Amino acid sequence: MKKIVLALTAVAAMTGSASAADLAARPYVKAPMAAPVANWTGFYIFGGGGGGLSNADQHVQTTGTNTALTIDQRQGGSGWFGTVGLGYDWQFNSTWVAGVFADGQFGSIRATIQDPTVGITGNQKLEDSWAAGVRLGWLVAPNVLSYVNGGYSGAHFGSTSFMTLAGVPAGIHLNGYNRNGWFIGGGVENSLNIFGITSPGWFMKTEYRSAFYNAKTSNELVDGTNALVGRDIRANSWNQTISTSLVYRFNWTGPVVAKY
């Protein structure tokens, strides 16, 4: 019996040794790389253009006494503009981004100005404006930001030359003026790394903005002499714009990847 036990033990030992020798060495497997994490913190600049609508509630009143000669009427117009600006963003967690920015707009957004008491009409052009504000965004994806913004704005409105109903100069004009106000808006900004194209730092944003400017009383003046006609036009201004801009982010050299 002892001989049988010793024989079985020897066979088991030999089988175990052969199995261990037959096993191939395990290949080295590198730990998987962490998923890329985008970083929105840093400075950026942008430039682009778009179109806009202008609306104004206006009425005619007497000079000095400010007696209303007409009821408020809403007049409108449209046009185009270009824009340039800069800003700084902070990404304070994996979902939210906050920032500050400033920009300028220039172009030709025209609105109708009328004095129905004598049947004359003209155009007033929003020639340029500027804005400074803040924005708060939510990351739809690591390289796509949806945001809202708001802040303070100033604008320059050009002079107006009136025409009669017959289409000839009326000999009356309004001087240009500056006005301040506020704005709200929102948009989407996304990386241009699409369709297999690699463009580190380059983004595109599309934005809607609504700007409101305080009412202004403008004297009707005689061409050449600037003598007072005796009537004024008081109007506010509400401008809506949609723009698309190319954005360059200085800190964005590609996704940040964790190292091991």
Tab-separated table of C-alpha atoms in Angstrom:
chain	number	residue	atom	x	y	z
A	1	MET	CA	0.000	0.000	0.000
A	2	LYS	CA	2.828	2.323	0.867
A	3	LYS	CA	4.364	1.691	-2.540
A	4	ILE	CA	1.105	2.671	-4.296
A	5	VAL	CA	0.824	5.952	-2.326
A	6	LEU	CA	4.455	6.833	-3.059
A	7	ALA	CA	3.942	6.108	-6.748
A	8	LEU	CA	0.813	8.318	-6.991
A	9	THR	CA	2.615	11.139	-5.163
A	10	ALA	CA	5.528	10.989	-7.572
A	11	VAL	CA	3.232	11.024	-10.612
A	12	ALA	CA	1.319	14.061	-9.265
A	13	ALA	CA	4.554	15.954	-8.622
A	14	MET	CA	5.838	15.238	-12.113
A	15	THR	CA	2.531	16.289	-13.702
A	16	GLY	CA	2.474	19.580	-11.785
A	17	SER	CA	6.048	20.394	-12.798
A	18	ALA	CA	5.338	19.668	-16.460
A	19	SER	CA	2.181	21.837	-16.437
A	20	ALA	CA	4.059	24.759	-14.899
A	21	ALA	CA	6.840	24.428	-17.438
A	22	ASP	CA	4.350	24.372	-20.320
A	23	LEU	CA	2.708	27.659	-19.292
A	24	ALA	CA	3.956	30.626	-21.384
A	25	ALA	CA	5.006	33.803	-19.605
A	26	ARG	CA	2.222	36.385	-19.346
A	27	PRO	CA	2.697	39.331	-21.730
A	28	TYR	CA	3.106	42.832	-20.164
A	29	VAL	CA	-0.050	44.874	-20.591
A	30	LYS	CA	0.188	48.664	-20.178
A	31	ALA	CA	-2.503	50.314	-18.096
A	32	PRO	CA	-5.242	51.916	-20.225
A	33	MET	CA	-4.817	55.619	-20.884
A	34	ALA	CA	-7.271	57.977	-19.198
A	35	ALA	CA	-9.931	59.592	-21.347
A	36	PRO	CA	-8.982	63.095	-22.580
A	37	VAL	CA	-10.281	65.955	-20.458
A	38	ALA	CA	-10.765	69.364	-22.094
A	39	ASN	CA	-9.722	72.488	-20.210
A	40	TRP	CA	-11.572	75.759	-20.916
A	41	THR	CA	-9.612	77.963	-18.512
A	42	GLY	CA	-7.643	80.729	-20.247
A	43	PHE	CA	-7.669	83.759	-22.548
A	44	TYR	CA	-9.274	83.869	-25.989
A	45	ILE	CA	-9.887	86.296	-28.849
A	46	PHE	CA	-12.557	86.211	-31.541
A	47	GLY	CA	-13.828	87.928	-34.674
A	48	GLY	CA	-16.818	87.466	-36.936
A	49	GLY	CA	-20.008	89.057	-38.176
A	50	GLY	CA	-23.741	88.732	-38.519
A	51	GLY	CA	-27.035	90.481	-38.992
A	52	GLY	CA	-29.409	92.415	-36.799
A	53	LEU	CA	-32.808	94.001	-36.335
A	54	SER	CA	-33.428	97.430	-34.829
A	55	ASN	CA	-36.653	98.662	-33.261
A	56	ALA	CA	-37.477	102.007	-31.679
A	57	ASP	CA	-40.522	103.393	-29.841
A	58	GLN	CA	-40.694	107.070	-30.803
A	59	HIS	CA	-42.926	110.105	-30.727
A	60	VAL	CA	-42.734	113.757	-31.773
A	61	GLN	CA	-42.877	116.514	-29.154
A	62	THR	CA	-42.427	120.268	-28.969
A	63	THR	CA	-38.992	121.693	-28.173
A	64	GLY	CA	-38.754	123.117	-24.667
A	65	THR	CA	-42.207	122.231	-23.373
A	66	ASN	CA	-41.980	118.549	-24.396
A	67	THR	CA	-45.643	118.479	-25.339
A	68	ALA	CA	-46.389	115.272	-27.223
A	69	LEU	CA	-47.574	115.818	-30.797
A	70	THR	CA	-47.948	112.107	-31.668
A	71	ILE	CA	-48.434	108.863	-29.816
A	72	ASP	CA	-45.600	106.349	-29.471
A	73	GLN	CA	-45.003	104.377	-32.654
A	74	ARG	CA	-42.662	101.435	-33.153
A	75	GLN	CA	-40.363	101.752	-36.156
A	76	GLY	CA	-37.900	99.123	-37.295
A	77	GLY	CA	-35.072	98.239	-39.620
A	78	SER	CA	-32.242	95.767	-40.219
A	79	GLY	CA	-28.630	95.505	-41.332
A	80	TRP	CA	-25.283	93.796	-40.888
A	81	PHE	CA	-22.243	94.187	-38.624
A	82	GLY	CA	-18.776	92.868	-37.828
A	83	THR	CA	-17.465	92.091	-34.358
A	84	VAL	CA	-14.134	91.561	-32.553
A	85	GLY	CA	-13.472	90.830	-28.899
A	86	LEU	CA	-11.572	89.032	-26.164
A	87	GLY	CA	-12.266	87.272	-22.901
A	88	TYR	CA	-11.165	84.940	-20.140
A	89	ASP	CA	-12.903	81.763	-18.934
A	90	TRP	CA	-12.627	79.680	-15.772
A	91	GLN	CA	-13.670	76.032	-15.776
A	92	PHE	CA	-14.431	75.429	-12.106
A	93	ASN	CA	-15.618	71.812	-12.387
A	94	SER	CA	-16.292	69.167	-15.021
A	95	THR	CA	-19.584	70.781	-16.065
A	96	TRP	CA	-19.561	74.566	-15.547
A	97	VAL	CA	-17.556	77.424	-17.082
A	98	ALA	CA	-17.738	81.131	-16.132
A	99	GLY	CA	-16.027	84.065	-17.811
A	100	VAL	CA	-15.713	87.766	-18.523
A	101	PHE	CA	-15.472	89.361	-21.964
A	102	ALA	CA	-15.563	92.604	-23.942
A	103	ASP	CA	-16.289	93.186	-27.614
A	104	GLY	CA	-16.986	95.836	-30.218
A	105	GLN	CA	-19.404	95.868	-33.151
A	106	PHE	CA	-19.304	98.012	-36.272
A	107	GLY	CA	-21.460	98.139	-39.372
A	108	SER	CA	-24.799	99.390	-40.566
A	109	ILE	CA	-28.027	98.488	-38.765
A	110	ARG	CA	-30.615	101.049	-39.861
A	111	ALA	CA	-33.967	101.973	-38.315
A	112	THR	CA	-36.674	104.287	-39.643
A	113	ILE	CA	-37.227	107.697	-38.014
A	114	GLN	CA	-40.400	109.647	-38.861
A	115	ASP	CA	-42.120	112.945	-38.138
A	116	PRO	CA	-45.690	112.342	-39.348
A	117	THR	CA	-46.794	115.856	-38.352
A	118	VAL	CA	-45.101	117.216	-41.497
A	119	GLY	CA	-44.747	113.987	-43.478
A	120	ILE	CA	-40.960	113.492	-43.371
A	121	THR	CA	-38.960	110.334	-42.831
A	122	GLY	CA	-35.324	109.225	-42.552
A	123	ASN	CA	-32.985	106.468	-41.410
A	124	GLN	CA	-30.924	106.317	-38.262
A	125	LYS	CA	-27.902	104.001	-38.358
A	126	LEU	CA	-26.356	102.134	-35.452
A	127	GLU	CA	-22.755	102.665	-36.557
A	128	ASP	CA	-20.835	101.029	-33.739
A	129	SER	CA	-21.291	99.664	-30.245
A	130	TRP	CA	-19.362	97.976	-27.471
A	131	ALA	CA	-20.233	95.583	-24.684
A	132	ALA	CA	-18.626	94.251	-21.513
A	133	GLY	CA	-20.140	91.455	-19.508
A	134	VAL	CA	-20.059	88.023	-17.972
A	135	ARG	CA	-21.116	84.611	-19.188
A	136	LEU	CA	-22.012	81.307	-17.578
A	137	GLY	CA	-21.838	78.093	-19.554
A	138	TRP	CA	-22.682	74.413	-19.271
A	139	LEU	CA	-20.542	71.816	-21.039
A	140	VAL	CA	-22.820	69.779	-23.286
A	141	ALA	CA	-19.687	67.807	-24.222
A	142	PRO	CA	-16.015	68.303	-23.244
A	143	ASN	CA	-15.493	70.550	-26.294
A	144	VAL	CA	-19.010	72.063	-26.619
A	145	LEU	CA	-20.143	74.941	-24.385
A	146	SER	CA	-23.722	76.238	-24.189
A	147	TYR	CA	-23.899	79.612	-22.410
A	148	VAL	CA	-25.895	82.679	-21.432
A	149	ASN	CA	-24.408	86.163	-21.030
A	150	GLY	CA	-25.285	89.716	-20.062
A	151	GLY	CA	-23.791	93.073	-19.167
A	152	TYR	CA	-23.375	96.737	-20.058
A	153	SER	CA	-23.338	98.238	-23.544
A	154	GLY	CA	-22.813	101.562	-25.290
A	155	ALA	CA	-23.685	102.573	-28.850
A	156	HIS	CA	-23.216	105.413	-31.334
A	157	PHE	CA	-26.159	106.319	-33.547
A	158	GLY	CA	-25.410	108.323	-36.683
A	159	SER	CA	-27.136	111.470	-37.947
A	160	THR	CA	-30.456	111.340	-39.799
A	161	SER	CA	-31.346	113.288	-42.958
A	162	PHE	CA	-35.091	113.591	-43.575
A	163	MET	CA	-36.844	113.196	-46.904
A	164	THR	CA	-40.323	114.337	-47.933
A	165	LEU	CA	-43.036	111.999	-49.211
A	166	ALA	CA	-41.944	112.979	-52.721
A	167	GLY	CA	-38.465	111.589	-52.018
A	168	VAL	CA	-36.604	114.931	-51.979
A	169	PRO	CA	-34.502	116.319	-49.092
A	170	ALA	CA	-36.627	118.056	-46.470
A	171	GLY	CA	-33.783	120.336	-45.299
A	172	ILE	CA	-34.099	118.939	-41.763
A	173	HIS	CA	-31.827	116.545	-39.885
A	174	LEU	CA	-30.995	115.019	-36.494
A	175	ASN	CA	-27.465	114.981	-35.118
A	176	GLY	CA	-25.823	111.713	-34.120
A	177	TYR	CA	-25.525	110.775	-30.455
A	178	ASN	CA	-24.226	108.157	-28.012
A	179	ARG	CA	-26.425	106.058	-25.755
A	180	ASN	CA	-25.831	103.497	-23.002
A	181	GLY	CA	-27.816	100.454	-21.972
A	182	TRP	CA	-27.637	96.748	-21.186
A	183	PHE	CA	-27.822	93.422	-22.983
A	184	ILE	CA	-28.642	89.748	-22.511
A	185	GLY	CA	-27.929	86.837	-24.816
A	186	GLY	CA	-26.694	83.305	-25.235
A	187	GLY	CA	-25.046	80.928	-27.637
A	188	VAL	CA	-23.017	77.807	-28.330
A	189	GLU	CA	-19.243	77.497	-28.723
A	190	ASN	CA	-17.574	74.349	-30.031
A	191	SER	CA	-14.156	73.077	-31.070
A	192	LEU	CA	-13.360	72.861	-34.789
A	193	ASN	CA	-11.809	69.407	-34.360
A	194	ILE	CA	-14.489	67.865	-36.562
A	195	PHE	CA	-14.671	65.789	-39.736
A	196	GLY	CA	-11.184	64.411	-39.080
A	197	ILE	CA	-9.607	67.889	-39.048
A	198	THR	CA	-7.217	68.708	-36.198
A	199	SER	CA	-7.205	72.394	-35.247
A	200	PRO	CA	-5.945	72.837	-31.658
A	201	GLY	CA	-7.156	76.090	-30.109
A	202	TRP	CA	-9.662	76.985	-32.823
A	203	PHE	CA	-13.354	77.214	-31.981
A	204	MET	CA	-16.527	78.630	-33.486
A	205	LYS	CA	-19.353	80.322	-31.615
A	206	THR	CA	-22.830	81.407	-32.669
A	207	GLU	CA	-24.578	83.923	-30.415
A	208	TYR	CA	-27.888	85.750	-30.083
A	209	ARG	CA	-27.899	89.107	-28.288
A	210	SER	CA	-30.621	91.573	-27.347
A	211	ALA	CA	-29.472	95.116	-26.396
A	212	PHE	CA	-31.654	97.875	-24.923
A	213	TYR	CA	-30.613	101.545	-25.013
A	214	ASN	CA	-32.127	104.433	-23.048
A	215	ALA	CA	-34.474	106.924	-24.686
A	216	LYS	CA	-32.954	110.041	-26.250
A	217	THR	CA	-34.569	113.373	-27.209
A	218	SER	CA	-33.140	114.707	-30.494
A	219	ASN	CA	-33.824	118.216	-31.832
A	220	GLU	CA	-34.947	118.581	-35.418
A	221	LEU	CA	-32.469	121.022	-36.975
A	222	VAL	CA	-32.384	123.055	-40.181
A	223	ASP	CA	-29.659	121.902	-42.573
A	224	GLY	CA	-26.728	124.310	-42.790
A	225	THR	CA	-27.630	126.597	-39.886
A	226	ASN	CA	-28.583	123.972	-37.266
A	227	ALA	CA	-31.431	126.270	-36.193
A	228	LEU	CA	-34.113	124.645	-34.048
A	229	VAL	CA	-37.226	123.648	-35.983
A	230	GLY	CA	-39.366	123.581	-32.832
A	231	ARG	CA	-40.022	119.838	-32.817
A	232	ASP	CA	-38.078	116.994	-31.222
A	233	ILE	CA	-38.127	113.246	-31.666
A	234	ARG	CA	-37.816	111.120	-28.551
A	235	ALA	CA	-36.960	107.456	-29.079
A	236	ASN	CA	-35.417	104.469	-27.379
A	237	SER	CA	-33.648	101.629	-29.193
A	238	TRP	CA	-33.857	97.852	-29.026
A	239	ASN	CA	-31.407	95.866	-31.154
A	240	GLN	CA	-31.325	92.113	-31.725
A	241	THR	CA	-28.339	90.464	-33.392
A	242	ILE	CA	-27.142	87.007	-34.410
A	243	SER	CA	-23.436	86.527	-35.063
A	244	THR	CA	-20.976	83.763	-35.869
A	245	SER	CA	-17.342	84.177	-34.831
A	246	LEU	CA	-14.066	82.306	-35.113
A	247	VAL	CA	-12.441	81.915	-31.673
A	248	TYR	CA	-8.821	81.200	-30.787
A	249	ARG	CA	-7.984	79.937	-27.282
A	250	PHE	CA	-4.363	80.529	-26.295
A	251	ASN	CA	-4.221	77.771	-23.664
A	252	TRP	CA	-5.838	75.115	-25.844
A	253	THR	CA	-3.025	73.013	-27.354
A	254	GLY	CA	-5.088	69.860	-27.286
A	255	PRO	CA	-6.850	67.761	-24.643
A	256	VAL	CA	-5.130	67.340	-21.307
A	257	VAL	CA	-4.318	63.659	-20.654
A	258	ALA	CA	-3.429	62.188	-17.267
A	259	LYS	CA	0.104	60.695	-17.096
A	260	TYR	CA	1.197	57.550	-15.342
